[in-house]
Amino acid sequence: MAEPIGIEIRSLYKIFGPEAAVLMPKVRDGMTKAELNERHGHVLGLNNINLTMPAGRIQVIMGLSGSGKSTLIRHVNRLIDPTAGEVLAGGADVVKMPPEALREFRRHKTAMVFQKFALLPNRTVLENTAYGLEIQGIDRGRRTDTAMRWIERVGLKGFEKKYPNQLSGGMQQRVGLARALSNDAPILLMDEAYSALDPLIRVDMQTVLLDLQKEIRKTVVFITHDLDEALRLGDAIAILRDGEIIQQGSSQDIVLRPADAYIESFVREVNRGRVIRADAAMEPVSGEAPEVSVTGDASLEDVARLMADRRVTRVTVIDPASGGPVGMLAMESVMAAMTNRGGY
Amino acid sequence: MDWLTKFPQMDGALLRELNKSIDGAFRGFTRAWGDTIEAFFEPLRLFLVHSEQFMTRTPWIVIFLLIVAISWFCTRNWRITLGGAVILLLIGYFGMWEDTMKTISMIFVCTVISLVVGIPLGIAMARWNRMQAIVNPILDVMQTLPSFVYLIPVVMLLGIGKVPGLIAVVIYAMPPIIRLTNLGIRLVDRDMLEAADAFGSSSWQKLKNVQLPLALPTIMAGINQTIMMALAMVVIASMIGVQGLGQPVLRAISNQYFSLGMFNGFAIVGIAIIFDRVSQAFGKRLQKHSEVVHG
């Protein structure tokens, strides 16, 4: 298995239009997206993006349409060339790679899953899955073995001879995922990979990804416009708006401390019980510690379920690593945290 | 005010002089280079001769079975295969077997050459806009210039015979395959190309794995059109010595042999139908994967 590598994006700018390079200094000096569009007819796609994505974790980039999230992910494998800035993947600057090196980088270090699947209609599931390996020049026997393993892993065993047209959207995206995973690249780019799927299938596919990630430990860059999806998948989340990052942090950071009214308006619709951890809502132990205990990384929803099952109103929160008590939670504070708008 | 009522045209003597000098120059070119050009086209002539010998010298029953077998393997449709067989038997019964074989041989060679030249040209046009800007007007000329006009220099250079006929047919039949190859590749979904790039495809891999397979339905339509256009040129090509079904038609026109013209004309229509149905059904069969759609 490939060693995970981190990605670091440093002062990345993208201006769309013929005179991008000329206008770059003005943008650096603080010209806004609206001004640039009005005075020069150029579109500011990305504005001074700085983002460190840790190796082997899921980095979600969330934003609405037009926020520049799809533009940003295309800079990681340079499907789009930046106007200025650096994209370091495992220490190498993708922006400076000559064409041959870039091709090798795309073949061996990255794999991508697309919103519209982008499967070849004239190829079977097996041939589609082996596509990346074929491009790498791996012989037929080995690429069939690898592809079959991943087809099985994403739950499509028995479908390998089918054509994409014969599959549902959810199954097609499983093929897209299997194709990307067959590459065994340390970086997995998922561009709104689940946005075209039904809500139930989407949750199902999220589970598939989370299960797989436990064993494959890839650096996943996941683009979405759905905050629930972002909170469920992301080890780290960056929220993008008008080409700028307006907040980055963990799910809890976003839900508990939204950076501005814009993010708060999203957060309001979120199921807080699933995002907020026990150790974020707990209070110091006072008096005798309750008998029933939960780990600090349990969600409030889990805590509430446990309380109902065990018929208790107070639980001890213990440290997930050491097992020692770190605080306690009463039913009132669980309910308050789950229903509170903008508190904590 | 003479120029108002009568177009102010070039002086008659000057025009005559111009024509004469162009003709003279071209005649000079023909004399100097005719042999070289003929030698250049010699491989084509051999290709034509061998293909025609194969079609006419092989026993008719072998050719008949061969065509029926090919149409079966291309279409897997017994109605098209049976229809083709009946047409061939009728052609033979009406005494046009040998001429038909010569025509089929000619069409085969012309189609092969059109594809060998046309498909790469179409690919190049799709890749470079500059190329498209240059080739498109040339194709317009090829398709609209009356065939008789370009027959003149071809005959002057190469005389009467198979090769000039072939060139005339190819000029007429090649534009559709070039245009439709270009169009088919340009219509390929950009998402698919992006995916190919994201996996690190070289441009050759992109062409082979994505562009050509996805453009195939359009390219197949181009091949079909090229075959049909080649067949349509058979009669005109016979004016410069191409043997086959066109020659009896030409004789029928000059001598007013009504039935001779009709029979040979229908034979051309008959093989056109066979070629059309078989090539279309074959194209459809190649796209079988796109038929079964998930509900």
XYZ file of C-alpha atoms in Angstrom:
639
model
C 0.000 0.000 0.000
C 1.250 3.441 -0.914
C 2.550 5.612 1.902
C 0.108 8.479 2.624
C 1.342 11.922 1.596
C 0.047 15.291 2.687
C -0.960 18.167 0.467
C -0.131 21.759 1.122
C -1.626 24.629 -0.811
C 0.140 27.967 -0.471
C -1.218 31.355 -1.565
C -3.021 29.887 -4.539
C -4.800 32.253 -6.958
C -6.789 31.506 -10.062
C -8.070 34.210 -12.372
C -10.105 33.092 -15.390
C -9.581 35.188 -18.516
C -6.983 36.020 -21.162
C -5.122 38.684 -19.149
C -4.927 36.721 -15.901
C -1.190 37.167 -15.376
C -1.377 40.927 -15.930
C -4.184 41.351 -13.408
C -2.529 39.165 -10.791
C -0.741 42.039 -8.940
C -4.013 43.962 -8.625
C -5.722 40.955 -7.050
C -2.777 40.509 -4.699
C -3.233 44.144 -3.706
C -6.775 43.396 -2.672
C -9.014 43.903 -5.684
C -12.256 42.043 -4.992
C -14.005 39.503 -7.176
C -16.782 41.981 -8.031
C -14.353 44.769 -8.966
C -12.271 42.453 -11.120
C -15.324 41.289 -12.981
C -16.745 44.779 -13.424
C -13.568 46.591 -14.497
C -11.688 43.903 -16.375
C -14.244 41.228 -17.212
C -12.146 38.536 -15.532
C -13.450 36.044 -13.001
C -11.611 35.491 -9.748
C -11.880 31.738 -9.220
C -9.635 31.300 -6.201
C -8.372 34.033 -3.927
C -5.315 33.381 -1.758
C -6.023 29.804 -0.717
C -3.832 28.426 2.056
C -4.693 24.933 3.168
C -2.756 22.078 4.743
C -4.300 18.688 4.240
C -2.782 16.118 6.602
C -1.632 12.778 5.178
C -4.042 9.871 5.461
C -7.066 11.938 6.507
C -10.272 13.070 4.820
C -10.232 16.780 3.991
C -13.642 18.055 2.976
C -13.970 21.245 0.975
C -17.488 22.547 1.215
C -19.139 25.347 -0.662
C -22.138 26.214 -2.763
C -22.037 26.274 -6.547
C -19.739 29.005 -7.796
C -17.673 29.004 -4.626
C -14.649 27.620 -6.478
C -14.526 24.207 -4.816
C -14.342 22.244 -8.066
C -11.702 24.658 -9.320
C -9.699 24.099 -6.153
C -9.685 20.297 -6.358
C -8.585 20.486 -10.007
C -5.462 22.318 -8.894
C -4.310 19.349 -6.830
C -3.694 17.274 -9.977
C -3.359 20.386 -12.132
C -6.291 19.763 -14.426
C -6.438 23.547 -14.063
C -3.261 25.640 -14.006
C -3.144 28.247 -11.244
C -2.402 31.902 -11.942
C -0.099 32.018 -8.918
C 0.770 29.892 -5.915
C 2.099 26.490 -4.959
C 0.532 23.061 -4.587
C 2.888 20.766 -2.701
C 2.092 17.065 -2.678
C 4.544 15.119 -0.569
C 6.995 17.992 -0.949
C 6.887 18.202 -4.775
C 5.373 21.322 -6.344
C 2.724 20.128 -8.777
C 2.567 23.569 -10.383
C 6.182 23.390 -11.563
C 6.113 19.841 -12.936
C 6.988 19.437 -16.620
C 4.347 17.537 -18.672
C 6.027 14.134 -18.398
C 6.451 14.368 -14.623
C 2.885 15.624 -14.252
C 1.609 12.603 -16.152
C 3.573 10.265 -13.898
C 2.268 12.139 -10.848
C -1.324 11.727 -12.045
C -0.781 8.052 -12.835
C 0.798 7.014 -9.569
C 0.063 9.608 -6.889
C -3.545 10.615 -7.521
C -6.845 9.041 -8.466
C -10.079 10.895 -9.048
C -13.799 10.187 -8.708
C -16.182 12.384 -10.681
C -19.638 13.782 -10.082
C -20.938 12.443 -13.385
C -19.009 9.171 -12.976
C -17.171 9.587 -16.324
C -17.167 5.848 -17.031
C -16.453 4.692 -20.569
C -19.803 3.437 -21.904
C -18.190 0.972 -24.293
C -16.270 -0.809 -21.551
C -17.480 -3.309 -18.992
C -17.286 -2.682 -15.259
C -14.069 -4.720 -15.140
C -12.461 -2.839 -18.033
C -13.493 0.497 -16.542
C -12.067 -0.446 -13.165
C -8.760 -1.485 -14.725
C -8.582 1.751 -16.770
C -6.062 3.544 -14.573
C -3.835 0.471 -14.427
C -4.020 0.101 -18.201
C -2.784 3.664 -18.575
C 0.059 2.891 -16.187
C 1.048 0.092 -18.559
C 0.445 -2.808 -16.179
C -0.082 -6.159 -17.907
C -3.567 -7.569 -18.321
C -3.305 -10.391 -15.802
C -2.238 -8.188 -12.934
C -4.669 -5.406 -13.664
C -7.568 -7.862 -13.839
C -6.591 -9.294 -10.445
C -6.375 -5.867 -8.839
C -9.573 -4.635 -10.453
C -11.508 -7.739 -9.424
C -10.361 -7.287 -5.848
C -11.704 -3.747 -5.723
C -14.920 -4.596 -7.566
C -15.553 -7.130 -4.836
C -14.563 -4.653 -2.145
C -17.122 -2.052 -3.287
C -19.817 -4.725 -3.466
C -20.136 -5.213 -7.221
C -19.085 -8.857 -7.465
C -21.029 -10.525 -10.258
C -21.451 -7.272 -12.183
C -17.965 -7.148 -13.720
C -19.210 -8.095 -17.206
C -22.002 -5.479 -17.228
C -21.825 -2.147 -19.050
C -22.251 1.145 -17.128
C -25.597 1.739 -18.845
C -26.950 -1.375 -17.208
C -26.219 -0.110 -13.700
C -27.983 2.368 -11.416
C -26.286 5.655 -10.490
C -25.153 4.338 -7.124
C -23.623 1.259 -8.706
C -21.932 3.344 -11.396
C -20.295 5.465 -8.736
C -19.102 2.312 -6.998
C -17.347 1.505 -10.263
C -15.892 5.024 -10.249
C -14.635 4.433 -6.712
C -13.229 0.992 -7.562
C -11.451 2.491 -10.581
C -9.853 5.159 -8.412
C -8.885 2.724 -5.651
C -7.337 0.248 -8.109
C -4.686 2.854 -8.832
C -3.441 2.539 -5.255
C -2.498 6.192 -5.281
C -1.916 7.936 -1.950
C -4.196 10.840 -2.911
C -7.868 10.289 -3.652
C -9.725 13.243 -5.177
C -13.503 13.103 -4.978
C -15.219 15.877 -6.896
C -18.823 16.015 -5.676
C -18.635 12.269 -6.037
C -21.949 11.630 -4.316
C -23.905 14.725 -5.304
C -25.707 13.008 -8.167
C -26.969 10.138 -5.994
C -30.238 9.668 -4.117
C -30.059 10.634 -0.414
C -30.237 7.043 0.842
C -27.628 5.767 -1.594
C -25.483 8.770 -0.760
C -25.415 7.843 2.932
C -24.686 4.273 1.922
C -21.723 5.377 -0.198
C -20.448 7.588 2.629
C -20.388 4.511 4.825
C -18.492 2.617 2.125
C -15.884 5.368 2.018
C -15.538 5.614 5.804
C -15.181 1.822 6.118
C -12.601 1.687 3.366
C -10.675 4.634 4.738
C -10.049 2.756 8.002
C -7.922 0.322 6.059
C -6.574 2.289 3.060
C -5.567 5.492 4.891
C -5.488 7.725 1.847
C -5.285 11.475 1.757
C -8.822 12.096 0.568
C -9.932 15.461 -0.776
C -13.705 15.412 -0.823
C -15.740 18.163 -2.447
C -19.372 18.630 -1.498
C -22.106 21.231 -1.248
C -23.872 19.295 1.477
C -22.925 20.247 5.031
C -24.293 17.009 6.515
C -22.032 15.057 4.181
C -19.099 17.313 5.056
C -19.634 16.868 8.806
C -20.037 13.115 8.507
C -16.946 12.479 6.388
C -14.501 15.230 7.183
C -11.578 14.845 9.556
C -11.019 18.462 8.581
C -13.394 20.798 6.792
C -12.718 23.961 4.826
C -15.628 26.147 3.825
C -15.252 28.070 0.599
C -17.193 31.091 -0.566
C -16.516 33.284 -3.583
C -13.122 31.656 -4.012
C -11.989 32.266 -0.447
C -11.733 29.966 2.545
C -13.932 31.471 5.240
C -13.481 28.817 7.888
C -11.493 25.665 8.417
C -11.517 23.217 11.270
C -13.094 20.006 12.525
C -16.817 19.237 12.338
C -17.177 20.385 15.933
C -15.390 23.663 15.278
C -17.770 24.440 12.447
C -20.912 23.520 14.352
C -19.941 24.986 17.718
C -18.112 28.060 16.496
C -19.368 29.127 13.046
C -17.095 31.902 11.795
C -19.841 34.141 10.444
C -23.546 34.467 9.819
C -23.217 32.717 6.449
C -21.866 29.520 7.972
C -24.257 29.817 10.896
C -27.172 29.743 8.499
C -25.972 26.355 7.235
C -25.193 25.005 10.657
C -28.695 25.778 11.850
C -30.088 22.901 9.755
C -27.578 20.355 11.015
C -28.354 17.433 13.304
C -26.163 18.614 16.188
C -26.565 15.407 18.179
C -24.554 13.563 15.578
C -21.728 16.065 15.331
C -21.080 17.267 18.881
C -18.958 14.920 20.940
C -19.541 14.075 24.564
C -16.319 15.781 25.636
C -17.392 19.047 24.033
C -20.599 19.264 26.048
C -19.451 17.731 29.339
C -19.020 19.484 32.642
C -16.459 18.775 35.377
C -17.172 15.839 37.651
C -18.914 17.054 40.779
C -19.638 14.681 43.625
C -19.669 10.958 42.858
C -19.005 9.898 39.258
C -21.983 8.103 37.679
C -21.598 4.359 37.129
C -22.431 4.345 33.403
C -19.691 5.797 31.247
C -19.117 6.851 27.619
C -15.916 7.681 25.756
C -15.241 11.328 24.990
C -15.518 10.815 21.210
C -19.089 9.437 21.414
C -21.713 11.628 19.783
C -24.448 13.206 21.929
C -26.951 11.076 20.028
C -25.151 7.947 21.223
C -25.081 9.307 24.757
C -28.824 10.006 24.706
C -29.520 6.504 23.367
C -27.357 4.991 26.112
C -29.159 6.996 28.774
C -32.526 5.792 27.521
C -31.347 2.170 27.320
C -29.777 2.095 30.759
C -32.457 4.304 32.345
C -29.954 6.771 33.815
C -29.823 10.564 33.661
C -26.113 11.040 34.242
C -23.035 9.424 32.702
C -19.286 9.717 33.208
C -17.198 10.778 30.240
C -13.902 8.917 29.991
C -10.848 9.637 27.902
C -10.882 7.353 24.794
C -7.172 6.645 25.106
C -6.474 6.306 28.845
C -9.935 5.313 30.047
C -9.742 7.728 32.971
C -12.747 9.944 33.799
C -12.522 13.488 32.373
C -16.001 14.823 33.054
C -19.679 14.020 33.283
C -22.844 14.648 31.332
C -26.361 15.138 32.635
C -29.438 14.572 30.492
C -30.366 18.269 30.691
C -27.028 19.355 29.239
C -27.226 16.709 26.479
C -30.633 17.990 25.465
C -29.512 21.593 25.720
C -26.482 20.962 23.525
C -28.504 19.079 20.931
C -31.158 21.741 20.627
C -29.227 24.906 21.342
C -28.842 27.279 18.413
C -25.539 29.049 18.378
C -24.674 28.179 21.991
C -21.373 26.753 23.212
C -22.683 54.899 -69.898
C -22.048 51.610 -71.611
C -20.838 49.931 -68.371
C -24.275 50.361 -66.809
C -26.048 48.102 -69.252
C -23.246 45.738 -70.040
C -20.928 44.192 -67.396
C -17.461 45.718 -67.812
C -15.669 42.495 -68.590
C -12.121 41.572 -69.359
C -10.925 42.151 -72.869
C -11.623 39.048 -75.028
C -8.112 38.800 -76.366
C -6.623 39.092 -72.904
C -8.876 36.323 -71.575
C -7.923 34.087 -74.484
C -4.287 34.790 -73.781
C -4.755 33.957 -70.101
C -6.475 30.654 -70.838
C -3.815 29.774 -73.342
C -0.954 30.423 -70.978
C -2.554 28.475 -68.107
C -3.272 25.574 -70.439
C 0.241 25.755 -71.796
C 1.770 25.771 -68.364
C -0.326 22.817 -67.251
C 0.492 20.903 -70.425
C 4.162 21.565 -69.761
C 3.757 20.316 -66.214
C 1.995 17.198 -67.490
C 4.776 16.436 -69.938
C 7.489 16.985 -67.376
C 5.885 15.229 -64.432
C 3.276 12.875 -65.910
C 5.507 9.807 -65.731
C 6.624 10.531 -62.191
C 3.045 10.973 -61.032
C 1.997 7.824 -62.815
C 4.795 5.922 -61.094
C 3.655 7.364 -57.794
C 0.179 5.941 -58.293
C 1.459 2.571 -59.533
C 0.854 0.799 -56.168
C -2.741 1.982 -56.291
C -3.139 0.580 -59.788
C -1.781 -2.776 -58.639
C -4.171 -2.759 -55.674
C -7.068 -2.106 -58.054
C -5.974 -4.768 -60.525
C -5.510 -7.450 -57.881
C -8.758 -6.667 -56.171
C -10.614 -6.804 -59.480
C -8.925 -10.048 -60.480
C -9.913 -11.574 -57.162
C -13.543 -10.561 -57.604
C -13.865 -11.651 -61.248
C -11.676 -14.774 -61.364
C -12.923 -16.441 -58.192
C -15.882 -18.740 -58.979
C -19.113 -16.823 -58.516
C -20.420 -19.226 -55.899
C -17.425 -18.535 -53.644
C -17.872 -14.758 -53.899
C -21.600 -15.128 -53.356
C -21.106 -17.202 -50.205
C -18.408 -14.807 -49.019
C -20.679 -11.769 -49.306
C -23.560 -13.606 -47.618
C -21.217 -14.731 -44.812
C -19.834 -11.206 -44.308
C -23.306 -9.711 -44.150
C -24.369 -12.353 -41.644
C -21.373 -11.757 -39.389
C -21.772 -7.987 -39.590
C -25.507 -7.884 -38.975
C -26.607 -11.165 -37.315
C -29.876 -10.396 -38.996
C -31.307 -13.050 -41.323
C -33.630 -10.621 -43.111
C -30.825 -8.333 -44.249
C -28.668 -11.349 -45.171
C -31.459 -13.034 -47.119
C -32.390 -9.798 -48.887
C -28.774 -9.310 -49.942
C -28.573 -12.877 -51.235
C -31.720 -12.455 -53.341
C -30.411 -9.184 -54.830
C -27.097 -10.850 -55.763
C -28.861 -13.844 -57.354
C -31.091 -11.554 -59.416
C -28.082 -9.528 -60.572
C -26.353 -12.713 -61.664
C -29.449 -14.081 -63.372
C -29.817 -10.877 -65.403
C -26.266 -11.293 -66.670
C -24.630 -8.459 -64.769
C -22.458 -10.545 -62.433
C -19.064 -9.622 -63.893
C -19.806 -5.885 -64.133
C -21.143 -5.935 -60.585
C -17.972 -7.609 -59.337
C -15.854 -4.932 -61.027
C -17.944 -2.208 -59.436
C -17.788 -3.793 -55.976
C -14.025 -4.115 -56.330
C -13.762 -0.436 -57.280
C -15.993 0.645 -54.388
C -13.984 -1.496 -51.977
C -10.649 0.018 -53.023
C -12.032 3.570 -53.058
C -13.557 3.137 -49.604
C -10.363 1.700 -48.156
C -8.316 4.589 -49.544
C -10.854 7.181 -48.399
C -10.738 5.756 -44.876
C -6.963 5.411 -44.751
C -6.533 9.039 -45.770
C -9.738 10.484 -44.329
C -9.777 9.201 -40.756
C -6.280 10.455 -39.821
C -7.115 13.751 -41.513
C -10.324 14.022 -39.502
C -8.404 13.283 -36.297
C -5.854 15.970 -37.154
C -8.670 18.443 -37.812
C -10.226 17.688 -34.442
C -6.911 18.210 -32.699
C -5.763 21.425 -34.355
C -8.185 24.259 -35.079
C -5.715 25.636 -37.607
C -5.924 22.356 -39.510
C -9.708 22.543 -39.488
C -9.585 26.094 -40.819
C -7.408 24.945 -43.730
C -9.129 21.677 -44.591
C -12.761 22.767 -44.319
C -12.751 25.092 -47.357
C -10.925 22.427 -49.373
C -13.673 19.946 -48.487
C -16.282 22.510 -49.525
C -14.611 22.783 -52.925
C -14.333 19.004 -53.262
C -18.016 18.584 -52.552
C -19.365 21.391 -54.730
C -17.005 21.495 -57.707
C -18.729 19.530 -60.502
C -16.885 16.236 -60.886
C -16.352 16.831 -64.610
C -14.186 19.836 -63.802
C -11.628 17.940 -61.803
C -11.818 15.031 -64.220
C -10.093 17.239 -66.839
C -6.731 17.722 -65.098
C -6.801 14.158 -63.732
C -7.254 12.762 -67.244
C -4.590 15.090 -68.641
C -2.138 13.870 -66.050
C -2.930 10.171 -65.925
C -4.925 9.492 -69.068
C -7.959 7.234 -69.230
C -8.183 4.231 -66.941
C -8.585 2.815 -63.488
C -6.350 5.157 -61.492
C -7.848 8.461 -62.670
C -11.268 6.930 -62.039
C -10.198 6.000 -58.563
C -8.914 9.511 -57.867
C -12.149 11.043 -59.107
C -14.225 8.736 -56.911
C -12.032 9.300 -53.852
C -12.192 13.085 -54.207
C -15.962 12.819 -54.247
C -16.355 10.177 -51.540
C -13.788 11.263 -48.959
C -15.304 14.481 -47.513
C -17.995 12.784 -45.385
C -15.560 10.536 -43.535
C -13.205 13.457 -42.864
C -15.989 15.733 -41.662
C -17.730 13.142 -39.511
C -14.507 11.899 -37.905
C -13.708 15.488 -36.980
C -17.230 16.112 -35.710
C -17.410 12.853 -33.761
C -14.186 13.571 -31.895
C -15.168 17.153 -31.177
C -18.489 15.994 -29.722
C -16.854 13.720 -27.143
C -17.956 14.726 -23.661
C -15.406 16.989 -21.949
C -15.923 15.139 -18.674
C -14.614 11.986 -20.297
C -11.498 13.767 -21.531
C -10.940 15.275 -18.119
C -11.167 11.818 -16.537
C -8.635 10.510 -19.056
C -6.302 13.395 -18.158
C -6.805 12.865 -14.439
C -5.603 9.284 -14.777
C -2.500 10.492 -16.602
C -3.303 9.513 -20.202
C -0.891 10.479 -22.935
C -2.552 12.049 -25.969
C -2.277 8.749 -27.855
C -3.965 6.910 -24.968
C -6.678 9.551 -24.895
C -7.296 9.108 -28.614
C -7.293 5.323 -28.476
C -9.261 4.814 -25.258
C -11.684 7.709 -25.235
C -11.974 9.829 -28.370
C -12.137 7.153 -31.073
C -14.415 4.723 -29.207
C -16.842 7.480 -28.232
C -16.776 9.005 -31.720
C -17.331 5.608 -33.323
C -21.075 5.960 -34.036
C -20.422 9.214 -35.901
C -17.420 7.738 -37.710
C -19.529 4.745 -38.752
C -22.105 7.133 -40.220
C -19.234 8.725 -42.152
C -18.086 5.355 -43.499
C -21.615 4.587 -44.615
C -21.862 7.960 -46.396
C -18.492 7.446 -48.050
C -19.563 4.085 -49.475
C -22.804 5.585 -50.773
C -21.013 8.529 -52.402
C -18.507 6.191 -54.033
C -21.359 4.182 -55.534
C -22.975 7.349 -56.796
C -19.813 8.185 -58.741
C -19.737 4.862 -60.595
C -21.451 6.151 -63.735
C -19.388 9.332 -63.974
C -16.178 7.405 -63.380
C -17.084 5.064 -66.211
C -16.724 8.049 -68.572
C -12.973 7.911 -67.991
C -12.628 4.218 -68.463
C -13.628 2.634 -65.179
C -15.191 -0.725 -65.931
C -18.248 -2.041 -64.207
C -21.947 -1.250 -64.028
C -21.400 2.355 -65.105
C -20.312 1.484 -68.646
C -23.546 -0.229 -69.762
C -25.433 2.739 -68.326
C -23.264 5.104 -70.337
C -23.867 3.026 -73.480
C -27.579 3.024 -72.746
C -27.606 6.831 -72.522
C -25.862 7.367 -75.843
C -27.876 4.693 -77.672
C -31.207 5.056 -75.871
C -31.259 1.447 -74.667
C -33.973 1.876 -72.082
C -33.981 -1.582 -70.514
C -30.176 -1.927 -70.438
C -29.967 1.349 -68.535
C -32.716 0.351 -66.142
C -31.303 -3.078 -65.313
C -27.802 -1.789 -64.649
C -29.150 1.184 -62.746
C -31.157 -1.109 -60.493
C -28.106 -3.301 -59.979
C -26.277 -0.226 -58.625
C -29.232 0.508 -56.364
C -29.253 -3.134 -55.263
C -25.647 -3.220 -54.138
C -26.083 0.214 -52.568
C -28.880 -1.223 -50.433
C -26.737 -4.194 -49.409
C -23.767 -1.997 -48.461
C -25.960 0.488 -46.625
C -27.929 -2.001 -44.549
C -24.923 -4.132 -43.717
C -22.687 -1.231 -42.699
C -25.453 0.387 -40.644
C -26.374 -2.815 -38.859
C -22.689 -3.411 -38.169
C -22.342 0.070 -36.683
C -25.354 -0.526 -34.499
C -24.014 -3.823 -33.292
C -20.778 -2.130 -32.231
C -22.899 0.157 -30.027
C -24.755 -2.697 -28.367
C -23.542 -1.593 -24.933
C -25.509 1.656 -25.165
C -28.850 -0.029 -25.819
C -29.588 -1.614 -22.468
C -30.378 1.310 -20.237
C -30.948 0.934 -16.540
C -34.551 1.884 -15.754
